[in-house]
XYZ file of C-alpha atoms in Angstrom:
159
model
C 5.893 14.037 -43.981
C 8.616 12.502 -45.877
C 12.558 12.671 -45.322
C 14.950 11.683 -47.518
C 18.714 10.472 -46.853
C 21.427 9.022 -48.838
C 23.296 5.981 -48.680
C 26.838 6.221 -50.048
C 28.572 2.579 -51.041
C 30.661 2.445 -53.803
C 30.545 6.127 -55.056
C 27.050 5.520 -55.981
C 24.292 7.708 -53.842
C 21.094 6.657 -53.707
C 17.919 8.454 -51.878
C 15.997 6.452 -49.855
C 12.558 7.810 -48.502
C 11.455 7.295 -44.750
C 7.928 7.987 -43.834
C 7.721 9.459 -40.523
C 4.198 8.993 -38.570
C 1.969 11.318 -37.457
C 2.704 10.794 -33.472
C 6.713 11.387 -33.872
C 6.289 14.896 -35.050
C 7.201 17.576 -32.860
C 4.113 18.541 -30.850
C 3.115 14.695 -29.967
C 6.984 13.316 -29.302
C 8.132 15.934 -26.643
C 5.620 13.905 -24.277
C 7.308 10.769 -24.658
C 9.521 10.021 -22.023
C 11.916 6.555 -22.937
C 13.784 6.517 -19.592
C 13.452 3.775 -17.093
C 11.206 4.739 -14.517
C 11.634 3.880 -11.235
C 8.873 2.602 -8.974
C 8.035 3.653 -5.676
C 4.968 3.795 -3.759
C 4.685 5.503 -0.352
C 1.551 5.609 2.003
C 0.778 7.217 5.464
C -1.405 5.955 8.369
C -2.654 8.162 11.376
C -3.940 7.727 14.595
C -4.896 10.386 16.983
C -1.240 10.996 17.973
C 0.594 8.412 15.959
C 1.764 7.866 12.379
C 3.025 4.962 10.123
C 4.683 5.482 7.077
C 5.481 2.548 4.395
C 7.450 2.983 1.055
C 8.342 0.897 -1.237
C 11.185 1.207 -3.297
C 14.002 -0.369 -5.248
C 17.530 0.354 -4.392
C 20.730 0.700 -6.199
C 21.422 -3.021 -5.976
C 18.349 -4.061 -7.451
C 16.732 -4.954 -4.055
C 13.537 -4.082 -3.011
C 13.040 -2.223 0.279
C 10.452 -1.407 2.503
C 10.838 1.563 4.595
C 8.916 1.394 8.016
C 8.809 4.852 9.622
C 6.463 5.086 12.828
C 6.644 7.480 15.875
C 4.290 10.427 17.659
C 2.701 13.425 15.337
C 4.645 16.621 15.882
C 7.404 14.899 17.823
C 11.120 14.787 16.404
C 11.487 11.362 17.758
C 10.441 8.166 15.948
C 12.044 4.834 14.619
C 12.803 4.283 11.109
C 13.781 0.734 9.876
C 14.623 -0.766 6.392
C 13.688 -4.392 5.262
C 15.312 -5.692 2.151
C 13.817 -8.422 -0.276
C 15.021 -10.061 -3.540
C 11.895 -10.067 -5.773
C 9.179 -7.554 -6.153
C 6.629 -10.233 -5.751
C 7.631 -10.873 -2.258
C 8.172 -7.156 -1.234
C 4.762 -6.261 -2.619
C 3.303 -9.233 -0.687
C 4.730 -7.904 2.600
C 4.015 -4.205 1.939
C 0.226 -5.284 1.699
C 0.334 -7.334 4.659
C 1.502 -4.111 6.437
C -1.147 -2.168 5.252
C -3.680 -5.022 6.600
C -2.104 -4.707 9.903
C -2.122 -1.030 9.858
C -5.905 -1.492 8.979
C -6.828 -3.871 11.563
C -4.882 -1.730 14.718
C -7.291 1.183 13.632
C -5.103 3.313 11.514
C -6.350 5.291 9.006
C -5.108 7.003 5.878
C -5.394 10.749 5.008
C -5.380 9.973 1.643
C -7.514 7.071 -0.557
C -5.416 4.039 -0.868
C -4.292 3.752 -4.823
C -6.813 1.126 -6.607
C -4.144 -1.403 -7.612
C -2.816 -1.456 -3.809
C -6.557 -1.964 -2.526
C -7.274 -4.613 -5.099
C -4.028 -6.615 -4.218
C -4.971 -6.463 -0.686
C -8.340 -7.924 -1.268
C -6.374 -10.579 -3.357
C -4.269 -11.704 -0.195
C -4.694 -15.124 0.927
C -6.160 -14.134 4.593
C -6.585 -10.657 3.767
C -10.072 -9.872 4.574
C -10.804 -6.583 5.549
C -12.941 -6.014 8.509
C -13.335 -3.010 10.657
C -11.310 -2.858 13.442
C -12.462 -3.948 16.817
C -12.833 -1.969 19.643
C -12.247 -3.408 23.146
C -14.890 -2.927 25.506
C -14.754 -2.147 29.235
C -17.174 -4.771 30.943
C -18.879 -3.341 33.803
C -18.570 -5.652 37.262
C -21.889 -7.747 37.200
C -23.872 -8.056 39.994
C -25.103 -10.938 41.167
C -28.831 -12.129 39.960
C -31.500 -11.677 42.387
C -33.792 -13.514 40.408
C -32.036 -16.447 40.553
C -31.974 -16.613 44.112
C -35.801 -16.375 44.433
C -36.422 -18.657 41.762
C -34.143 -21.320 44.105
C -35.700 -20.668 47.186
C -39.286 -21.442 45.395
C -38.242 -24.618 44.313
C -37.499 -25.711 47.616
C -40.686 -24.646 48.737
C -39.331 -22.268 51.637
C -39.855 -18.891 51.680
C -37.636 -16.541 53.806
Protein backbone atom coordinates (compact mmCIF):
# COMPACT_ATOMS: atom_id res chain seq x y z
CA UNK A 1 0.00 0.00 0.00
CA UNK A 2 1.45 3.33 -1.04
CA UNK A 3 0.16 6.71 0.16
CA UNK A 4 1.20 9.96 -1.46
CA UNK A 5 1.38 13.34 0.22
CA UNK A 6 2.21 16.75 -1.15
CA UNK A 7 4.86 19.15 -0.04
CA UNK A 8 4.22 22.76 -0.98
CA UNK A 9 7.25 24.98 -1.01
CA UNK A 10 7.49 28.21 -3.01
CA UNK A 11 4.53 27.32 -5.19
CA UNK A 12 6.04 23.98 -6.19
CA UNK A 13 4.04 20.86 -5.42
CA UNK A 14 5.79 17.51 -5.32
CA UNK A 15 4.34 14.13 -4.52
CA UNK A 16 6.31 11.92 -2.16
CA UNK A 17 5.27 8.29 -1.87
CA UNK A 18 5.29 6.65 1.58
CA UNK A 19 5.34 2.91 1.96
CA UNK A 20 3.16 1.67 4.83
CA UNK A 21 4.12 -1.68 6.32
CA UNK A 22 1.68 -4.55 6.67
CA UNK A 23 1.41 -4.41 10.47
CA UNK A 24 0.20 -0.80 10.54
CA UNK A 25 -2.79 -1.53 8.34
CA UNK A 26 -6.23 -1.59 9.89
CA UNK A 27 -6.64 -5.20 11.15
CA UNK A 28 -3.36 -5.25 13.10
CA UNK A 29 -2.87 -1.64 14.08
CA UNK A 30 -5.95 -1.51 16.30
CA UNK A 31 -4.41 -3.98 18.77
CA UNK A 32 -1.37 -1.83 19.57
CA UNK A 33 -1.55 0.27 22.71
CA UNK A 34 0.90 3.15 22.80
CA UNK A 35 -0.21 4.50 26.17
CA UNK A 36 2.08 4.12 29.14
CA UNK A 37 1.06 1.19 31.27
CA UNK A 38 1.06 1.26 35.04
CA UNK A 39 2.70 -1.69 36.71
CA UNK A 40 0.97 -3.20 39.72
CA UNK A 41 1.01 -6.63 41.26
CA UNK A 42 -1.33 -8.09 43.86
CA UNK A 43 -1.07 -11.35 45.77
CA UNK A 44 -3.29 -12.85 48.47
CA UNK A 45 -2.28 -15.37 51.13
CA UNK A 46 -4.69 -17.37 53.25
CA UNK A 47 -4.62 -19.58 56.32
CA UNK A 48 -7.59 -21.34 57.87
CA UNK A 49 -9.26 -18.16 59.13
CA UNK A 50 -6.77 -15.41 58.23
CA UNK A 51 -5.84 -13.54 55.05
CA UNK A 52 -2.91 -11.35 54.06
CA UNK A 53 -2.85 -9.24 50.88
CA UNK A 54 0.16 -7.50 49.32
CA UNK A 55 0.02 -5.03 46.46
CA UNK A 56 2.93 -3.28 44.76
CA UNK A 57 1.93 -0.09 42.91
CA UNK A 58 3.28 3.24 41.79
CA UNK A 59 1.52 6.28 43.22
CA UNK A 60 0.99 9.72 41.68
CA UNK A 61 4.26 11.09 43.07
CA UNK A 62 6.29 8.36 41.29
CA UNK A 63 7.01 6.57 44.56
CA UNK A 64 6.55 2.83 44.77
CA UNK A 65 4.24 1.66 47.54
CA UNK A 66 3.51 -1.69 49.11
CA UNK A 67 0.05 -1.88 50.63
CA UNK A 68 -0.33 -4.61 53.24
CA UNK A 69 -3.80 -5.69 54.32
CA UNK A 70 -4.48 -8.44 56.83
CA UNK A 71 -7.37 -9.67 58.92
CA UNK A 72 -9.85 -12.45 59.56
CA UNK A 73 -11.73 -14.04 56.68
CA UNK A 74 -15.42 -13.00 56.52
CA UNK A 75 -14.84 -10.12 58.93
CA UNK A 76 -15.02 -6.40 58.25
CA UNK A 77 -12.31 -5.70 60.79
CA UNK A 78 -8.83 -5.65 59.35
CA UNK A 79 -5.72 -3.55 59.09
CA UNK A 80 -4.20 -1.84 56.10
CA UNK A 81 -0.86 -0.06 56.01
CA UNK A 82 1.14 1.52 53.21
CA UNK A 83 4.92 1.51 52.99
CA UNK A 84 6.57 3.89 50.48
CA UNK A 85 9.88 3.34 48.66
CA UNK A 86 11.78 5.69 46.37
CA UNK A 87 12.88 3.13 43.77
CA UNK A 88 11.28 0.13 42.14
CA UNK A 89 14.23 -2.14 42.94
CA UNK A 90 13.97 -1.49 46.67
CA UNK A 91 10.20 -1.91 46.67
CA UNK A 92 10.36 -5.13 44.67
CA UNK A 93 13.04 -6.54 47.00
CA UNK A 94 10.87 -5.93 50.07
CA UNK A 95 7.80 -7.21 48.23
CA UNK A 96 9.61 -10.51 47.65
CA UNK A 97 10.74 -10.59 51.29
CA UNK A 98 7.13 -10.17 52.44
CA UNK A 99 6.19 -13.13 50.26
CA UNK A 100 8.95 -15.26 51.82
CA UNK A 101 7.84 -14.27 55.36
CA UNK A 102 4.22 -15.21 54.62
CA UNK A 103 5.34 -18.53 53.19
CA UNK A 104 7.41 -19.33 56.28
CA UNK A 105 4.46 -18.50 58.54
CA UNK A 106 2.32 -21.13 56.83
CA UNK A 107 0.20 -18.96 54.55
CA UNK A 108 -0.77 -20.34 51.16
CA UNK A 109 -1.75 -18.60 47.94
CA UNK A 110 -5.11 -19.55 46.43
CA UNK A 111 -3.58 -18.95 42.98
CA UNK A 112 -0.13 -19.80 41.70
CA UNK A 113 2.62 -17.22 41.93
CA UNK A 114 3.62 -15.29 38.86
CA UNK A 115 6.76 -16.98 37.40
CA UNK A 116 8.68 -13.68 37.43
CA UNK A 117 7.93 -13.13 41.13
CA UNK A 118 8.78 -16.75 41.97
CA UNK A 119 12.13 -16.50 40.15
CA UNK A 120 12.91 -13.21 41.92
CA UNK A 121 12.20 -14.82 45.30
CA UNK A 122 14.66 -17.58 44.53
CA UNK A 123 17.32 -14.97 43.74
CA UNK A 124 17.08 -13.25 47.14
CA UNK A 125 20.28 -13.47 49.23
CA UNK A 126 18.72 -15.49 52.04
CA UNK A 127 15.51 -16.42 50.27
CA UNK A 128 15.80 -20.18 50.42
CA UNK A 129 12.32 -21.59 50.37
CA UNK A 130 11.68 -24.45 52.72
CA UNK A 131 8.41 -25.85 53.92
CA UNK A 132 7.15 -24.22 57.10
CA UNK A 133 7.95 -26.06 60.30
CA UNK A 134 5.19 -27.08 62.63
CA UNK A 135 5.87 -26.94 66.35
CA UNK A 136 5.28 -30.32 67.89
CA UNK A 137 4.04 -30.58 71.43
CA UNK A 138 6.43 -32.79 73.35
CA UNK A 139 4.92 -35.25 75.75
CA UNK A 140 6.20 -35.32 79.30
CA UNK A 141 8.97 -37.83 79.50
CA UNK A 142 8.83 -40.59 82.00
CA UNK A 143 12.14 -41.44 83.67
CA UNK A 144 13.72 -44.46 82.10
CA UNK A 145 13.72 -47.52 84.36
CA UNK A 146 16.42 -49.13 82.25
CA UNK A 147 19.03 -46.62 83.49
CA UNK A 148 18.16 -47.29 87.14
CA UNK A 149 18.50 -51.04 86.67
CA UNK A 150 21.88 -50.72 84.94
CA UNK A 151 23.18 -48.44 87.71
CA UNK A 152 22.16 -50.93 90.39
CA UNK A 153 23.86 -53.78 88.55
CA UNK A 154 27.12 -51.83 88.34
CA UNK A 155 27.30 -51.55 92.08
CA UNK A 156 26.85 -55.27 92.36
CA UNK A 157 23.83 -54.84 94.57
CA UNK A 158 20.34 -55.83 93.65
CA UNK A 159 17.50 -54.31 95.63
